[in-house]
């Protein structure tokens, strides 16, 4: 999902209760929102799953960037739709980076691109023009752009689905696979991965410790 460019720059406190989602649907709206993404979303909802789709999933009055970040960390599973112009959206790339950090399962759906095209280096990559644009825009550190590129490369090696045109059967297969995987995860003991509540609380404590270092030192001293 695309959103404001300033999102995800800093970790946020996660002590306040955030909505829980079964699935976070990462996609570039301009490419696939009205087609593949929408079809996947409705198929998952028909399976009884709670899906974070776009800004419409956010309650009025809540911070958009924070709500998206909370949804990513709360989701049991992430679907990443790789479309032809996916890498043009820095918001999508920032979301993808966070998704990989959660440690939760990822199901990539390749729409208009092949997994092998994401593995090509430099100018041969399908996303090369987009990364050149980000690199020379002056808005992002070189290390940040490289991190996004590595994230795409990593996802290209995850087994997923390749969508070619009107494939209703494939869409149903995706929804069934996701529902089955989430059901299995719910039946298993909750692991302390990066997407767990414990991890989120620990991140919150660490964040506060950095911001209030002097106060904490004073408390521990006395």
Coordinates of N, CA and C in Angstrom, one line a residue:
X1 N 0.8 -1.2 0.0 CA 0.0 0.0 0.0 C 0.9 1.2 0.0
X2 N 0.5 2.2 -0.8 CA 1.2 3.5 -0.8 C 0.7 4.4 0.2
X3 N 1.6 5.2 0.7 CA 1.2 6.3 1.7 C 2.3 7.4 1.7
X4 N 2.2 8.3 2.6 CA 3.1 9.5 2.6 C 4.5 9.1 2.7
X5 N 5.4 9.9 2.1 CA 6.8 9.5 2.0 C 7.5 9.6 3.3
X6 N 7.0 10.3 4.3 CA 7.7 10.4 5.6 C 7.4 9.3 6.5
X7 N 6.6 8.3 6.1 CA 6.3 7.2 7.0 C 7.5 6.3 7.3
X8 N 7.5 5.6 8.4 CA 8.5 4.6 8.8 C 9.9 5.1 9.1
X9 N 10.0 6.4 9.3 CA 11.4 6.9 9.6 C 11.9 6.6 11.0
X10 N 10.9 6.5 11.9 CA 11.3 6.2 13.3 C 10.4 5.1 13.9
X11 N 10.9 4.3 14.8 CA 10.1 3.3 15.5 C 9.1 4.1 16.4
X12 N 7.9 3.6 16.7 CA 7.0 4.2 17.5 C 6.7 3.4 18.8
X13 N 6.2 4.0 19.8 CA 5.7 3.3 21.0 C 4.5 2.5 20.7
X14 N 4.6 1.2 21.1 CA 3.5 0.3 20.8 C 2.7 -0.2 22.0
X15 N 2.7 0.6 23.1 CA 2.0 0.2 24.2 C 0.5 0.3 24.0
X16 N 0.0 1.2 23.3 CA -1.4 1.4 23.0 C -1.9 0.2 22.1
X17 N -3.0 -0.3 22.4 CA -3.6 -1.4 21.7 C -3.7 -1.1 20.2
X18 N -3.2 -1.9 19.3 CA -3.4 -1.7 17.9 C -4.3 -2.8 17.3
X19 N -5.0 -2.5 16.2 CA -5.8 -3.5 15.6 C -5.0 -4.7 15.1
X20 N -5.6 -5.9 15.2 CA -4.9 -7.1 14.8 C -5.4 -7.5 13.4
X21 N -4.4 -7.9 12.5 CA -4.8 -8.3 11.2 C -4.2 -9.7 10.9
X22 N -5.0 -10.5 10.1 CA -4.5 -11.7 9.7 C -3.5 -11.5 8.6
X23 N -3.8 -10.6 7.7 CA -3.0 -10.4 6.5 C -2.8 -8.9 6.2
X24 N -1.5 -8.6 5.8 CA -1.2 -7.2 5.3 C -1.0 -7.4 3.9
X25 N -1.7 -6.6 3.1 CA -1.6 -6.7 1.6 C -0.7 -5.5 1.1
X26 N 0.5 -5.8 0.8 CA 1.5 -4.8 0.3 C 1.4 -4.7 -1.3
X27 N 1.1 -3.6 -1.8 CA 0.9 -3.4 -3.3 C 1.0 -2.0 -3.7
X28 N 1.3 -1.8 -5.0 CA 1.3 -0.4 -5.5 C -0.1 -0.2 -6.1
X29 N -0.8 0.7 -5.5 CA -2.2 0.9 -5.9 C -2.4 1.3 -7.3
X30 N -1.5 2.1 -7.9 CA -1.7 2.6 -9.3 C -1.6 1.4 -10.2
X31 N -0.9 0.3 -9.9 CA -0.8 -0.8 -10.7 C -1.9 -1.8 -10.6
X32 N -2.2 -2.2 -9.4 CA -3.1 -3.4 -9.2 C -4.2 -3.2 -8.2
X33 N -4.4 -2.1 -7.6 CA -5.5 -1.9 -6.6 C -6.9 -2.3 -7.1
X34 N -7.2 -1.9 -8.3 CA -8.5 -2.2 -8.9 C -8.6 -3.6 -9.6
X35 N -7.5 -4.3 -9.6 CA -7.5 -5.6 -10.3 C -7.1 -6.7 -9.3
X36 N -5.8 -7.1 -9.4 CA -5.4 -8.3 -8.6 C -5.5 -8.1 -7.1
X37 N -5.1 -6.9 -6.6 CA -5.1 -6.6 -5.2 C -6.5 -6.7 -4.7
X38 N -7.4 -6.1 -5.4 CA -8.8 -6.0 -4.9 C -9.4 -7.4 -4.9
X39 N -9.1 -8.2 -6.0 CA -9.6 -9.6 -6.0 C -9.1 -10.5 -4.9
X40 N -7.8 -10.3 -4.6 CA -7.2 -11.1 -3.5 C -7.8 -10.7 -2.2
X41 N -8.0 -9.4 -2.0 CA -8.6 -8.8 -0.8 C -10.0 -9.4 -0.6
X42 N -10.8 -9.4 -1.6 CA -12.2 -9.9 -1.4 C -12.2 -11.4 -1.2
X43 N -11.4 -12.1 -1.9 CA -11.3 -13.6 -1.7 C -10.9 -13.9 -0.2
X44 N -9.9 -13.1 0.3 CA -9.5 -13.4 1.7 C -10.6 -13.0 2.7
X45 N -11.3 -11.9 2.4 CA -12.4 -11.6 3.3 C -13.5 -12.6 3.3
X46 N -13.7 -13.2 2.2 CA -14.7 -14.3 2.0 C -14.3 -15.5 2.8
X47 N -13.0 -15.6 3.1 CA -12.5 -16.7 4.0 C -12.6 -16.4 5.4
X48 N -13.1 -15.2 5.7 CA -13.3 -14.8 7.1 C -12.0 -14.2 7.7
X49 N -11.1 -13.8 6.9 CA -9.8 -13.2 7.3 C -9.9 -11.7 7.4
X50 N -9.2 -11.1 8.4 CA -9.2 -9.6 8.5 C -7.9 -9.2 7.8
X51 N -8.1 -8.3 6.8 CA -7.0 -7.9 5.9 C -6.8 -6.4 5.9
X52 N -5.6 -6.0 6.0 CA -5.3 -4.6 5.9 C -5.0 -4.3 4.4
X53 N -5.8 -3.5 3.8 CA -5.8 -3.3 2.3 C -5.2 -2.0 2.0
X54 N -5.7 -0.9 2.5 CA -5.3 0.4 2.2 C -5.7 1.4 3.3
X55 N -5.7 2.7 3.0 CA -6.1 3.7 4.0 C -7.5 3.5 4.5
X56 N -8.4 2.9 3.7 CA -9.7 2.7 4.2 C -9.8 1.7 5.4
X57 N -8.7 1.0 5.6 CA -8.7 0.1 6.8 C -8.4 0.8 8.1
X58 N -8.0 2.1 7.9 CA -7.6 2.9 9.1 C -8.8 3.7 9.7
X59 N -8.9 3.7 11.0 CA -10.0 4.4 11.6 C -9.7 5.9 11.5
X60 N -10.8 6.7 11.4 CA -10.7 8.1 11.3 C -10.1 8.7 12.6
X61 N -9.1 9.6 12.5 CA -8.5 10.1 13.6 C -7.2 9.5 14.0
X62 N -6.9 8.3 13.4 CA -5.6 7.6 13.7 C -4.5 8.1 12.7
X63 N -3.3 8.0 13.2 CA -2.2 8.3 12.3 C -2.0 7.3 11.2
X64 N -2.0 7.8 9.9 CA -1.8 6.8 8.8 C -0.5 6.1 8.9
X65 N 0.6 6.8 9.0 CA 1.9 6.0 9.0 C 2.0 5.0 10.2
X66 N 1.6 5.5 11.4 CA 1.6 4.6 12.5 C 0.7 3.4 12.4
X67 N -0.5 3.6 11.8 CA -1.5 2.6 11.7 C -1.0 1.5 10.7
X68 N -0.3 1.9 9.6 CA 0.3 1.0 8.7 C 1.4 0.2 9.3
X69 N 2.2 0.9 10.1 CA 3.3 0.2 10.8 C 2.8 -0.9 11.8
X70 N 1.8 -0.4 12.5 CA 1.2 -1.4 13.5 C 0.5 -2.6 12.8
X71 N -0.1 -2.3 11.7 CA -0.7 -3.4 10.9 C 0.3 -4.4 10.4
X72 N 1.4 -3.9 9.9 CA 2.5 -4.8 9.5 C 3.0 -5.7 10.6
X73 N 3.2 -5.1 11.8 CA 3.8 -5.9 12.9 C 2.7 -6.8 13.5
X74 N 1.5 -6.5 13.4 CA 0.4 -7.3 14.0 C 0.0 -8.5 13.0
X75 N 0.2 -8.3 11.7 CA -0.2 -9.3 10.8 C 0.4 -10.7 10.9
X76 N -0.3 -11.7 10.8 CA 0.2 -13.1 10.9 C 1.0 -13.5 9.6
X77 N 0.6 -12.8 8.5 CA 1.1 -13.1 7.2 C 1.1 -11.9 6.3
X78 N 2.0 -11.8 5.4 CA 2.1 -10.7 4.4 C 2.0 -11.2 3.0
X79 N 1.2 -10.5 2.2 CA 1.2 -10.8 0.7 C 1.8 -9.6 0.1
X80 N 2.8 -9.8 -0.8 CA 3.5 -8.8 -1.5 C 3.2 -8.9 -3.0
X81 N 2.5 -8.0 -3.6 CA 2.2 -8.1 -5.0 C 3.3 -7.3 -5.8
X82 N 4.2 -8.0 -6.5 CA 5.2 -7.4 -7.3 C 4.7 -7.0 -8.7
X83 N 4.5 -5.8 -8.9 CA 3.9 -5.4 -10.2 C 5.0 -4.6 -11.0
X84 N 4.7 -4.3 -12.3 CA 5.8 -3.7 -13.1 C 6.4 -2.4 -12.6
X85 N 5.6 -1.6 -11.9 CA 6.1 -0.3 -11.4 C 6.2 -0.3 -9.9
X86 N 6.2 -1.4 -9.3 CA 6.2 -1.5 -7.8 C 7.3 -0.7 -7.2
X87 N 8.5 -0.8 -7.7 CA 9.7 -0.1 -7.1 C 9.7 1.4 -7.3
X88 N 8.8 1.9 -8.1 CA 8.7 3.4 -8.2 C 8.1 4.0 -6.9
X89 N 7.4 3.2 -6.1 CA 6.8 3.6 -4.9 C 7.8 3.4 -3.7
X90 N 8.3 4.5 -3.2 CA 9.2 4.3 -2.0 C 8.4 3.9 -0.8
X91 N 7.1 4.2 -0.8 CA 6.2 3.7 0.3 C 6.1 2.2 0.3
X92 N 6.0 1.6 -0.9 CA 5.9 0.1 -1.0 C 7.3 -0.5 -0.5
X93 N 8.3 0.2 -0.9 CA 9.7 -0.4 -0.5 C 9.9 -0.3 1.0
X94 N 9.4 0.8 1.6 CA 9.6 1.0 3.0 C 8.7 0.0 3.8
X95 N 7.5 -0.3 3.3 CA 6.7 -1.3 3.8 C 7.4 -2.7 3.7
X96 N 7.9 -3.0 2.6 CA 8.6 -4.3 2.3 C 9.7 -4.5 3.3
X97 N 10.5 -3.4 3.5 CA 11.6 -3.5 4.4 C 11.1 -3.9 5.9
X98 N 10.0 -3.2 6.3 CA 9.5 -3.5 7.6 C 8.9 -5.0 7.6
X99 N 8.3 -5.4 6.6 CA 7.7 -6.7 6.5 C 8.8 -7.8 6.7
X100 N 9.9 -7.6 6.1 CA 11.0 -8.6 6.2 C 11.5 -8.6 7.7
X101 N 11.5 -7.5 8.3 CA 12.0 -7.4 9.7 C 11.1 -8.1 10.7
X102 N 9.8 -8.3 10.4 CA 8.9 -8.9 11.3 C 9.1 -10.4 11.5
X103 N 9.7 -11.0 10.5 CA 9.9 -12.5 10.5 C 8.7 -13.3 10.2
X104 N 7.6 -12.7 9.9 CA 6.3 -13.4 9.6 C 6.4 -13.9 8.2
X105 N 5.6 -14.9 7.8 CA 5.6 -15.5 6.5 C 5.3 -14.4 5.4
X106 N 5.9 -14.6 4.3 CA 5.6 -13.7 3.1 C 5.2 -14.6 1.9
X107 N 4.1 -14.2 1.3 CA 3.7 -14.9 0.0 C 3.8 -13.8 -1.1
X108 N 4.8 -13.9 -2.0 CA 4.8 -13.0 -3.1 C 3.9 -13.4 -4.2
X109 N 3.3 -12.4 -4.9 CA 2.5 -12.6 -6.0 C 3.1 -11.7 -7.1
X110 N 3.7 -12.4 -8.2 CA 4.3 -11.7 -9.2 C 3.3 -11.4 -10.4
X111 N 3.1 -10.1 -10.6 CA 2.1 -9.7 -11.6 C 2.7 -8.8 -12.6
X112 N 3.0 -9.3 -13.8 CA 3.6 -8.5 -14.8 C 5.1 -8.6 -14.8
X113 N 5.7 -9.3 -13.8 CA 7.1 -9.5 -13.6 C 7.4 -10.9 -13.3
X114 N 8.6 -11.4 -13.6 CA 9.0 -12.7 -13.2 C 10.0 -12.6 -12.1
X115 N 10.0 -13.6 -11.2 CA 11.0 -13.6 -10.1 C 12.4 -13.4 -10.5
X116 N 12.8 -14.0 -11.6 CA 14.2 -13.9 -12.1 C 14.5 -12.5 -12.5
X117 N 13.5 -11.7 -12.9 CA 13.8 -10.3 -13.3 C 14.2 -9.4 -12.1
X118 N 13.8 -9.8 -10.9 CA 14.2 -9.1 -9.7 C 15.6 -9.4 -9.3
X119 N 16.1 -10.5 -9.8 CA 17.5 -10.9 -9.4 C 18.6 -10.4 -10.3
X120 N 18.2 -9.8 -11.4 CA 19.2 -9.3 -12.3 C 19.8 -8.1 -11.7
X121 N 21.1 -7.9 -12.0 CA 21.8 -6.8 -11.3 C 21.8 -5.5 -12.2
X122 N 21.9 -4.4 -11.5 CA 22.1 -3.1 -12.1 C 21.1 -2.8 -13.2
X123 N 21.6 -2.4 -14.4 CA 20.8 -2.0 -15.5 C 19.9 -3.0 -16.1
X124 N 20.2 -4.3 -15.8 CA 19.4 -5.4 -16.4 C 18.1 -5.7 -15.6
X125 N 18.0 -5.2 -14.4 CA 16.9 -5.4 -13.6 C 15.6 -4.7 -14.1
X126 N 14.5 -5.3 -13.9 CA 13.2 -4.7 -14.3 C 13.0 -3.4 -13.5
X127 N 13.5 -3.3 -12.3 CA 13.3 -2.1 -11.5 C 14.5 -1.2 -11.5
X128 N 15.5 -1.4 -12.4 CA 16.6 -0.6 -12.5 C 16.3 0.9 -12.7
X129 N 15.4 1.3 -13.6 CA 15.1 2.8 -13.8 C 14.6 3.4 -12.5
X130 N 13.8 2.7 -11.8 CA 13.2 3.2 -10.5 C 14.3 3.4 -9.5
X131 N 15.2 2.5 -9.4 CA 16.3 2.6 -8.4 C 17.3 3.7 -8.7
X132 N 17.5 3.9 -10.0 CA 18.3 5.0 -10.5 C 17.7 6.3 -10.1
X133 N 16.4 6.4 -10.2 CA 15.7 7.6 -9.9 C 15.8 7.9 -8.4
X134 N 15.6 6.9 -7.6 CA 15.7 7.1 -6.1 C 17.1 7.4 -5.7
X135 N 18.1 6.8 -6.3 CA 19.5 7.0 -6.0 C 19.9 8.5 -6.3
X136 N 19.4 9.0 -7.4 CA 19.8 10.3 -7.8 C 18.9 11.5 -7.4
X137 N 17.8 11.1 -6.7 CA 16.8 12.1 -6.3 C 17.4 13.0 -5.2
X138 N 18.3 12.5 -4.4 CA 18.9 13.3 -3.3 C 18.0 13.2 -2.0
X139 N 17.0 12.4 -2.1 CA 16.1 12.3 -0.9 C 16.4 11.2 0.0
X140 N 17.2 10.2 -0.5 CA 17.5 9.0 0.3 C 19.0 8.7 0.3
X141 N 19.4 8.1 1.4 CA 20.8 7.7 1.5 C 21.0 6.5 0.6
X142 N 22.3 6.4 0.1 CA 22.6 5.3 -0.8 C 22.4 4.0 -0.1
X143 N 22.7 3.9 1.2 CA 22.5 2.7 1.9 C 21.1 2.3 2.0
X144 N 20.2 3.3 2.1 CA 18.7 3.0 2.1 C 18.3 2.4 0.8
X145 N 18.7 3.0 -0.3 CA 18.3 2.5 -1.6 C 18.8 1.0 -1.8
X146 N 20.1 0.8 -1.3 CA 20.6 -0.5 -1.4 C 19.9 -1.6 -0.6
X147 N 19.4 -1.1 0.6 CA 18.6 -2.0 1.4 C 17.3 -2.4 0.8
X148 N 16.7 -1.4 0.1 CA 15.4 -1.7 -0.7 C 15.7 -2.7 -1.8
X149 N 16.8 -2.5 -2.5 CA 17.2 -3.5 -3.6 C 17.4 -4.9 -3.0
X150 N 18.1 -5.0 -1.9 CA 18.3 -6.3 -1.3 C 17.0 -6.9 -0.8
X151 N 16.1 -6.1 -0.4 CA 14.8 -6.6 0.1 C 14.0 -7.3 -1.1
X152 N 14.0 -6.6 -2.2 CA 13.4 -7.2 -3.4 C 14.1 -8.5 -3.8
X153 N 15.4 -8.5 -3.8 CA 16.2 -9.6 -4.2 C 15.8 -10.8 -3.3
X154 N 15.7 -10.5 -2.0 CA 15.3 -11.6 -1.0 C 14.0 -12.2 -1.3
X155 N 13.0 -11.3 -1.6 CA 11.6 -11.8 -1.8 C 11.5 -12.6 -3.1
X156 N 12.4 -12.3 -4.1 CA 12.4 -13.0 -5.3 C 12.7 -14.5 -5.2
X157 N 13.3 -14.9 -4.0 CA 13.6 -16.3 -3.8 C 12.6 -17.0 -2.9
X158 N 11.6 -16.3 -2.6 CA 10.5 -16.9 -1.8 C 9.4 -17.5 -2.7
X159 N 9.1 -18.7 -2.5 CA 8.1 -19.4 -3.4 C 6.8 -18.7 -3.3
X160 N 6.2 -18.3 -4.4 CA 4.9 -17.6 -4.4 C 4.1 -18.0 -5.6
X161 N 3.4 -17.0 -6.2 CA 2.5 -17.2 -7.3 C 2.8 -16.2 -8.4
X162 N 2.7 -16.7 -9.6 CA 2.9 -15.8 -10.8 C 1.5 -15.7 -11.4
X163 N 1.0 -14.4 -11.4 CA -0.3 -14.1 -12.0 C -0.2 -13.6 -13.4
X164 N -0.9 -14.3 -14.3 CA -0.9 -14.0 -15.7 C -2.3 -13.8 -16.2
X165 N -2.8 -12.6 -16.2 CA -4.2 -12.4 -16.7 C -5.3 -12.8 -15.8
X166 N -6.4 -13.2 -16.4 CA -7.6 -13.5 -15.6 C -7.5 -15.0 -15.2
X167 N -7.0 -15.2 -13.9 CA -6.9 -16.5 -13.4 C -7.6 -16.7 -12.1
X168 N -8.9 -16.8 -12.2 CA -9.8 -17.0 -11.1 C -9.4 -18.1 -10.2
X169 N -9.0 -19.2 -10.8 CA -8.6 -20.4 -10.1 C -7.4 -20.2 -9.2
X170 N -6.4 -19.4 -9.8 CA -5.2 -19.1 -9.0 C -5.5 -18.2 -7.8
X171 N -6.4 -17.2 -8.0 CA -6.8 -16.3 -6.9 C -7.5 -17.1 -5.8
X172 N -8.3 -18.1 -6.1 CA -8.9 -18.9 -5.1 C -7.9 -19.7 -4.4
X173 N -6.9 -20.2 -5.2 CA -5.8 -21.0 -4.6 C -5.0 -20.2 -3.6
X174 N -4.7 -18.9 -4.0 CA -4.0 -18.0 -3.1 C -4.7 -17.9 -1.8
X175 N -6.0 -17.6 -1.9 CA -6.8 -17.3 -0.7 C -6.9 -18.6 0.2
X176 N -7.0 -19.7 -0.4 CA -7.1 -21.0 0.4 C -5.8 -21.3 1.0
X177 N -4.7 -21.1 0.3 CA -3.4 -21.3 0.9 C -3.1 -20.4 2.1
X178 N -3.5 -19.1 2.0 CA -3.3 -18.2 3.0 C -4.1 -18.5 4.3
X179 N -5.4 -18.9 4.0 CA -6.3 -19.2 5.1 C -5.8 -20.5 5.9
X180 N -5.3 -21.4 5.1 CA -4.8 -22.7 5.7 C -3.5 -22.4 6.5
X181 N -2.6 -21.5 6.0 CA -1.4 -21.2 6.7 C -1.6 -20.5 8.0
X182 N -2.6 -19.5 7.9 CA -2.9 -18.7 9.1 C -3.5 -19.6 10.2
X183 N -4.4 -20.5 9.8 CA -5.0 -21.5 10.7 C -4.0 -22.3 11.4
X184 N -3.0 -22.8 10.6 CA -1.9 -23.6 11.2 C -1.1 -22.8 12.2
X185 N -0.8 -21.5 11.9 CA -0.1 -20.7 12.8 C -0.8 -20.4 14.1
X186 N -2.1 -20.2 14.0 CA -3.0 -20.0 15.2 C -3.0 -21.2 16.1
X187 N -2.9 -22.4 15.5 CA -3.0 -23.6 16.3 C -1.7 -23.9 17.0
X188 N -0.6 -23.3 16.6 CA 0.7 -23.5 17.1 C 1.0 -22.5 18.2
X189 N 1.9 -22.9 19.2 CA 2.3 -22.0 20.3 C 2.8 -20.7 19.7
X190 N 2.5 -19.6 20.2 CA 2.9 -18.3 19.7 C 4.4 -18.2 19.9
X191 N 5.2 -18.0 18.8 CA 6.6 -17.9 18.8 C 7.0 -16.4 19.0
X192 N 8.2 -16.3 19.6 CA 8.6 -14.9 19.9 C 9.4 -14.4 18.7
X193 N 8.8 -14.3 17.6 CA 9.4 -13.7 16.4 C 9.3 -12.2 16.4
X194 N 9.8 -11.5 15.4 CA 9.8 -10.1 15.4 C 8.4 -9.5 15.2
X195 N 7.4 -10.4 14.9 CA 6.1 -9.9 14.7 C 5.2 -10.1 15.9
X196 N 5.8 -10.7 17.0 CA 5.1 -11.0 18.2 C 4.8 -9.8 19.1
X197 N 3.8 -9.9 19.9 CA 3.5 -8.8 20.9 C 4.7 -8.5 21.8
X198 N 5.4 -9.6 22.2 CA 6.6 -9.4 23.1 C 7.6 -8.6 22.4
X199 N 7.9 -9.0 21.1 CA 8.9 -8.2 20.4 C 8.5 -6.7 20.3
X200 N 7.2 -6.5 20.0 CA 6.8 -5.1 19.9 C 6.9 -4.3 21.2
X201 N 6.6 -5.0 22.3 CA 6.8 -4.3 23.6 C 8.2 -4.0 23.9
X202 N 9.1 -5.0 23.6 CA 10.5 -4.8 23.8 C 11.1 -3.7 23.0
X203 N 10.6 -3.6 21.7 CA 11.0 -2.5 20.9 C 10.6 -1.2 21.4
X204 N 9.4 -1.2 22.0 CA 8.9 0.1 22.6 C 9.7 0.5 23.8
X205 N 10.1 -0.5 24.6 CA 10.9 -0.2 25.8 C 12.3 0.3 25.4
X206 N 12.9 -0.3 24.3 CA 14.2 0.1 23.8 C 14.1 1.5 23.3
X207 N 13.0 1.8 22.6 CA 12.8 3.2 22.0 C 12.8 4.2 23.1
X208 N 12.0 3.9 24.2 CA 11.9 4.9 25.3 C 13.2 5.0 26.0
X209 N 14.0 3.9 26.1 CA 15.3 4.0 26.8 C 16.2 4.9 26.0
X210 N 16.2 4.9 24.7 CA 17.0 5.8 23.9 C 16.6 7.2 24.1
X211 N 15.3 7.5 24.1 CA 14.8 8.8 24.2 C 15.0 9.4 25.6
X212 N 14.9 8.6 26.6 CA 15.0 9.1 27.9 C 16.2 8.5 28.7
X213 N 17.3 8.4 28.0 CA 18.5 7.8 28.6 C 18.9 8.4 29.9
X214 N 18.9 9.7 29.9 CA 19.4 10.4 31.1 C 18.5 10.2 32.3
X215 N 17.2 10.2 32.1 CA 16.2 9.9 33.1 C 16.3 8.5 33.7
X216 N 16.5 7.5 32.8 CA 16.7 6.1 33.2 C 18.0 5.9 34.0
X217 N 19.0 6.6 33.5 CA 20.3 6.5 34.3 C 20.1 7.0 35.7
X218 N 19.4 8.1 35.8 CA 19.2 8.7 37.1 C 18.4 7.7 38.0
X219 N 17.3 7.1 37.4 CA 16.5 6.2 38.2 C 17.3 5.0 38.7
X220 N 18.1 4.4 37.7 CA 18.9 3.2 38.1 C 20.0 3.6 39.1
X221 N 20.5 4.8 39.0 CA 21.6 5.2 39.9 C 21.1 5.2 41.4
X222 N 19.9 5.8 41.5 CA 19.4 5.9 42.9 C 18.7 4.6 43.3

